[in-house]
Short mmCIF file of C-alpha atoms and ligand atoms in Angstrom, two decimals:
data_model
loop_
_atom_site.label_atom_id
_atom_site.label_comp_id
_atom_site.label_asym_id
_atom_site.label_seq_id
_atom_site.Cartn_x
_atom_site.Cartn_y
_atom_site.Cartn_z
CA MET W 1 0.00 0.00 0.00
CA SER W 2 1.36 3.45 -0.87
CA PRO W 3 1.09 5.90 2.02
CA PRO W 4 -2.13 7.95 1.94
CA ARG W 5 -1.89 11.61 0.95
CA GLU W 6 -1.75 14.08 3.83
CA THR W 7 -3.66 17.36 3.57
CA PRO W 8 -2.30 20.54 5.20
CA THR W 9 -4.59 21.77 8.01
CA GLY W 10 -3.18 25.16 9.04
CA LEU W 11 -3.01 23.89 12.62
CA PRO W 12 0.55 22.77 13.30
CA GLY W 13 0.65 19.17 14.52
CA PHE W 14 -2.92 18.35 13.50
CA ARG W 15 -2.49 15.89 10.64
CA LEU W 16 -5.25 14.79 8.27
CA TRP W 17 -5.29 12.02 5.68
CA PRO W 18 -8.64 12.25 3.86
CA GLY W 19 -9.72 8.93 2.39
CA ALA W 20 -6.77 7.05 3.90
CA LEU W 21 -8.88 3.88 3.83
CA ASP W 22 -10.69 3.01 0.62
CA ALA W 23 -14.15 1.43 0.65
CA ALA W 24 -12.80 -2.14 0.81
CA ALA W 25 -10.39 -1.30 3.63
CA GLN W 26 -13.18 0.43 5.57
CA ALA W 27 -15.46 -2.59 5.21
CA SER W 28 -12.83 -5.07 6.30
CA LEU W 29 -11.70 -2.96 9.26
CA LEU W 30 -15.31 -2.46 10.34
CA ALA W 31 -15.89 -6.23 10.15
CA GLU W 32 -12.84 -6.81 12.36
CA VAL W 33 -14.00 -4.23 14.89
CA LEU W 34 -17.57 -5.54 14.99
CA ALA W 35 -16.22 -9.07 15.50
CA THR W 36 -14.42 -7.89 18.64
CA THR W 37 -17.65 -6.38 19.99
CA GLU W 38 -19.18 -9.85 20.30
CA ALA W 39 -16.90 -10.48 23.29
CA ALA W 40 -16.45 -6.83 24.25
CA PRO W 41 -19.84 -5.21 23.61
CA PHE W 42 -20.47 -1.48 23.39
CA TYR W 43 -21.60 -0.08 26.73
CA ARG W 44 -22.62 3.40 27.77
CA PRO W 45 -20.16 4.96 30.23
CA VAL W 46 -21.10 7.64 32.75
CA THR W 47 -19.12 10.71 33.73
CA PRO W 48 -17.66 10.88 37.24
CA GLY W 49 -20.74 13.03 38.02
CA GLY W 50 -23.02 10.19 36.87
CA ARG W 51 -24.17 11.63 33.53
CA PRO W 52 -24.41 9.05 30.74
CA PHE W 53 -22.30 9.73 27.65
CA SER W 54 -24.26 10.06 24.40
CA VAL W 55 -21.69 7.79 22.72
CA GLU W 56 -21.30 4.10 23.49
CA MET W 57 -17.79 2.76 23.95
CA THR W 58 -15.65 -0.32 23.95
CA GLY W 59 -11.95 -0.96 23.51
CA MET W 60 -9.25 -3.07 21.91
CA GLY W 61 -5.66 -3.78 22.83
CA PRO W 62 -3.85 -4.11 26.16
CA LEU W 63 -5.67 -1.09 27.62
CA ALA W 64 -8.68 1.08 26.95
CA TRP W 65 -10.04 4.30 28.43
CA VAL W 66 -13.04 4.08 30.73
CA SER W 67 -15.12 6.58 32.67
CA ASP W 68 -17.35 5.87 35.65
CA ARG W 69 -18.25 7.25 39.10
CA ALA W 70 -14.64 6.61 40.18
CA GLY W 71 -13.22 8.82 37.41
CA TYR W 72 -11.39 8.49 34.10
CA ARG W 73 -8.63 5.95 33.61
CA TYR W 74 -7.07 3.36 31.33
CA GLN W 75 -7.68 -0.23 32.38
CA PRO W 76 -6.91 -3.69 30.91
CA THR W 77 -10.45 -5.08 31.22
CA HIS W 78 -13.95 -4.35 29.95
CA PRO W 79 -15.94 -2.68 32.75
CA VAL W 80 -19.07 -4.79 32.17
CA THR W 81 -17.66 -8.23 31.33
CA ASP W 82 -14.39 -7.84 33.31
CA ALA W 83 -12.65 -9.72 30.47
CA PRO W 84 -9.41 -8.43 28.92
CA TRP W 85 -10.00 -6.22 25.88
CA PRO W 86 -9.73 -8.07 22.55
CA PRO W 87 -6.50 -7.51 20.61
CA MET W 88 -6.16 -4.62 18.19
CA PRO W 89 -6.43 -5.70 14.56
CA GLN W 90 -3.03 -5.83 12.82
CA THR W 91 -4.39 -3.39 10.20
CA LEU W 92 -4.56 -0.71 12.88
CA LEU W 93 -1.05 -1.42 14.15
CA ASP W 94 0.20 -1.16 10.55
CA LEU W 95 -1.69 2.10 10.02
CA TRP W 96 -0.14 3.54 13.21
CA ASP W 97 3.34 2.63 11.94
CA ALA W 98 2.74 3.96 8.44
CA LEU W 99 1.18 7.28 9.43
CA THR W 100 2.75 8.26 12.75
CA GLY W 101 6.18 6.67 12.36
CA TRP W 102 6.21 6.51 16.16
CA PRO W 103 8.94 4.07 17.25
CA ALA W 104 6.60 2.01 19.46
CA PRO W 105 3.13 0.53 19.04
CA PRO W 106 -0.08 1.88 20.58
CA ASP W 107 -1.16 0.17 23.81
CA ALA W 108 -4.81 1.28 23.68
CA CYS W 109 -7.61 1.69 21.19
CA LEU W 110 -10.82 3.38 22.26
CA VAL W 111 -13.84 2.54 20.11
CA ASN W 112 -16.66 5.12 20.12
CA LEU W 113 -20.09 4.45 18.59
CA TYR W 114 -22.22 7.43 17.63
CA ARG W 115 -25.88 6.91 16.79
CA GLY W 116 -28.56 9.55 16.21
CA GLU W 117 -27.84 12.70 18.18
CA ALA W 118 -24.67 11.43 19.87
CA LYS W 119 -21.84 13.94 20.16
CA MET W 120 -18.65 14.49 22.09
CA GLY W 121 -17.97 17.72 23.97
CA LEU W 122 -14.73 19.68 23.55
CA HIS W 123 -11.98 17.89 25.45
CA GLN W 124 -8.26 17.29 25.57
CA ASP W 125 -6.73 13.81 25.50
CA ARG W 126 -4.45 14.13 28.49
CA ASP W 127 -4.89 10.94 30.51
CA GLU W 128 -1.91 9.33 28.75
CA ALA W 129 1.48 8.83 30.40
CA ASP W 130 3.54 10.08 27.45
CA LEU W 131 2.04 13.24 26.00
CA THR W 132 4.73 13.37 23.32
CA ALA W 133 3.26 10.29 21.59
CA PRO W 134 0.57 10.99 18.98
CA VAL W 135 -3.10 9.99 19.06
CA LEU W 136 -4.32 8.56 15.75
CA SER W 137 -8.03 8.61 14.89
CA VAL W 138 -9.89 6.57 12.26
CA SER W 139 -13.45 7.44 11.20
CA LEU W 140 -15.91 4.85 9.86
CA GLY W 141 -19.54 5.44 8.83
CA ASP W 142 -21.47 8.70 8.89
CA THR W 143 -19.53 11.93 8.40
CA ALA W 144 -18.93 13.85 11.63
CA VAL W 145 -18.58 17.58 12.20
CA PHE W 146 -15.29 17.80 14.12
CA ARG W 147 -14.24 20.93 16.03
CA ILE W 148 -10.66 21.66 16.99
CA GLY W 149 -8.80 24.57 18.55
CA PRO W 150 -5.61 25.35 20.48
CA ALA W 151 -4.82 23.76 23.84
CA GLU W 152 -4.91 27.16 25.56
CA GLY W 153 -8.50 27.78 24.45
CA GLY W 154 -9.72 30.41 22.02
CA ARG W 155 -10.89 30.13 18.47
CA THR W 156 -11.86 26.70 17.15
CA GLN W 157 -12.32 25.57 13.57
CA SER W 158 -14.72 23.02 12.19
CA LEU W 159 -14.07 20.33 9.63
CA LYS W 160 -15.76 17.18 8.47
CA LEU W 161 -14.42 13.70 9.11
CA ALA W 162 -15.83 11.23 6.59
CA SER W 163 -15.65 7.44 6.53
CA GLY W 164 -12.08 6.34 5.83
CA ASP W 165 -10.53 9.62 6.96
CA VAL W 166 -7.67 9.40 9.44
CA CYS W 167 -6.33 12.26 11.56
CA ALA W 168 -3.73 12.64 14.28
CA LEU W 169 -2.94 14.96 17.14
CA THR W 170 0.83 15.27 17.25
CA GLY W 171 3.48 17.66 18.55
CA PRO W 172 2.10 21.14 19.17
CA ALA W 173 -1.48 19.90 18.56
CA ARG W 174 -1.22 16.93 20.91
CA LEU W 175 -3.24 18.73 23.59
CA ALA W 176 -5.57 20.54 21.18
CA ARG W 177 -9.17 20.90 22.34
CA HIS W 178 -11.47 18.92 20.09
CA GLY W 179 -14.89 17.32 19.93
CA ILE W 180 -17.70 16.11 17.71
CA ASP W 181 -20.59 18.57 17.26
CA ARG W 182 -22.87 16.24 15.33
CA LEU W 183 -23.19 13.59 12.66
CA LEU W 184 -24.52 13.99 9.16
CA ALA W 185 -27.06 11.20 9.53
CA GLY W 186 -27.36 8.92 6.53
CA SER W 187 -24.16 10.17 4.86
CA SER W 188 -22.76 6.62 4.87
CA GLN W 189 -24.27 3.16 4.72
CA LEU W 190 -21.23 1.47 6.22
CA VAL W 191 -22.24 0.92 9.84
CA PRO W 192 -25.14 -1.54 10.20
CA GLY W 193 -28.05 0.33 11.80
CA GLY W 194 -26.45 3.67 10.86
CA GLY W 195 -24.11 5.98 12.70
CA ARG W 196 -20.38 6.33 13.10
CA ILE W 197 -17.55 4.42 14.72
CA ASN W 198 -14.36 6.22 15.69
CA LEU W 199 -11.18 4.42 16.66
CA THR W 200 -8.45 6.26 18.56
CA LEU W 201 -5.06 4.64 19.00
CA ARG W 202 -2.89 5.87 21.81
CA ARG W 203 0.15 5.30 23.95
CA ALA W 204 -1.87 5.25 27.17
CA LEU W 205 0.43 3.96 29.87
CA TRP W 206 3.51 2.58 28.20
CA ARG W 207 6.45 4.90 27.85
CA LEU W 208 9.15 4.54 25.18
CA GLY W 209 11.35 1.60 26.04
CA ASP W 210 8.67 -0.18 28.14
CA ARG W 211 7.62 -3.56 26.83
CA ASP W 212 8.02 -2.50 23.23
CA SER W 213 9.92 -5.60 22.23
CA THR W 214 7.05 -7.81 23.43
CA GLY W 215 4.44 -5.94 21.42
CA GLY W 216 2.18 -6.30 24.44
C1 LIG Z 1 -14.19 11.29 17.38
N1 LIG Z 1 -12.17 11.95 18.38
O1 LIG Z 1 -13.68 11.50 16.27
C2 LIG Z 1 -13.56 11.80 18.61
N2 LIG Z 1 -9.10 12.31 20.08
O2 LIG Z 1 -15.23 10.68 17.50
C3 LIG Z 1 -11.35 12.27 19.36
O3 LIG Z 1 -11.72 12.50 20.50
C4 LIG Z 1 -9.91 12.34 19.05
O4 LIG Z 1 -10.23 12.55 16.71
C5 LIG Z 1 -7.78 12.36 19.89
C6 LIG Z 1 -7.24 12.44 18.63
C7 LIG Z 1 -8.05 12.49 17.55
C8 LIG Z 1 -9.42 12.46 17.75
FE1 LIG Z 2 -10.15 12.96 21.86
#
C-alpha cells in the first residue's frame, strides 16, 4: 500500500489524511472491529458526576479508556464483562506505523459508537502517560462535524471527518481541544443500523522503552 496523501490543516501538529482507507479497507476494518464487539460489547459509560455519555464505547488492545463514578482511567479489562479487551487488529497497528512513524506501538484503542444525536464535547486527550506520543483517529460510517482549537483555548475551527478519513494529534497539537458537534445522519451506509464508529489509537500507559519488544 502506498502511504495515503496528507492534507495541510493550518493547525501545526494536526495531521489529516482524507480517504486514507478506501471502501474495501473500511469494510474489512469495520468487520474486524464488529467481531471484537461480540466479546467486548459497546456499553454506555457515565461521567464521574453520573451523567451518561451520548456515545457508546468499547476498547481493543492491552488497555482502553473508561469513565465511571470513580473517574477516568485506562484499564486492561472491559468494565461490564471484566474480560481483557480483545487484541487490536493488525491493520490498525500497521496504520499507526505507516502514518505516525512513532517508534513504538499503541497500547490502547478506544472505540466510540455514535448513533442519532450522539456527540462528544470539547476535550483534551491528556490521561496518557507520554504526551509526546501521537493519538491517531480513524473514522468509519457517517460523516462527523469535528471541532478543533488550540490547547490554551480560544478560536476553534470546524471540519468534516468522513468514513475512511484518518487524523492525528501530534506535537504542538497533541493537547488541542477537540470534539464532535454532530453527525450527518445517513451520509454513509457502512455501519449496520447507521451511525459512526471512531477508533483512537494511543500510547496510554507505556512509555518509550517499556515492553516494546514484546508488542504487548
Ligand atoms: C471522534 N475523536 O472523532 C472523537 N481524540 O469521535 C477524538 O476525541 C480524538 O479525533 C484524539 C485524537 C483524535 C481524535
Ligand atoms: Fe479525543
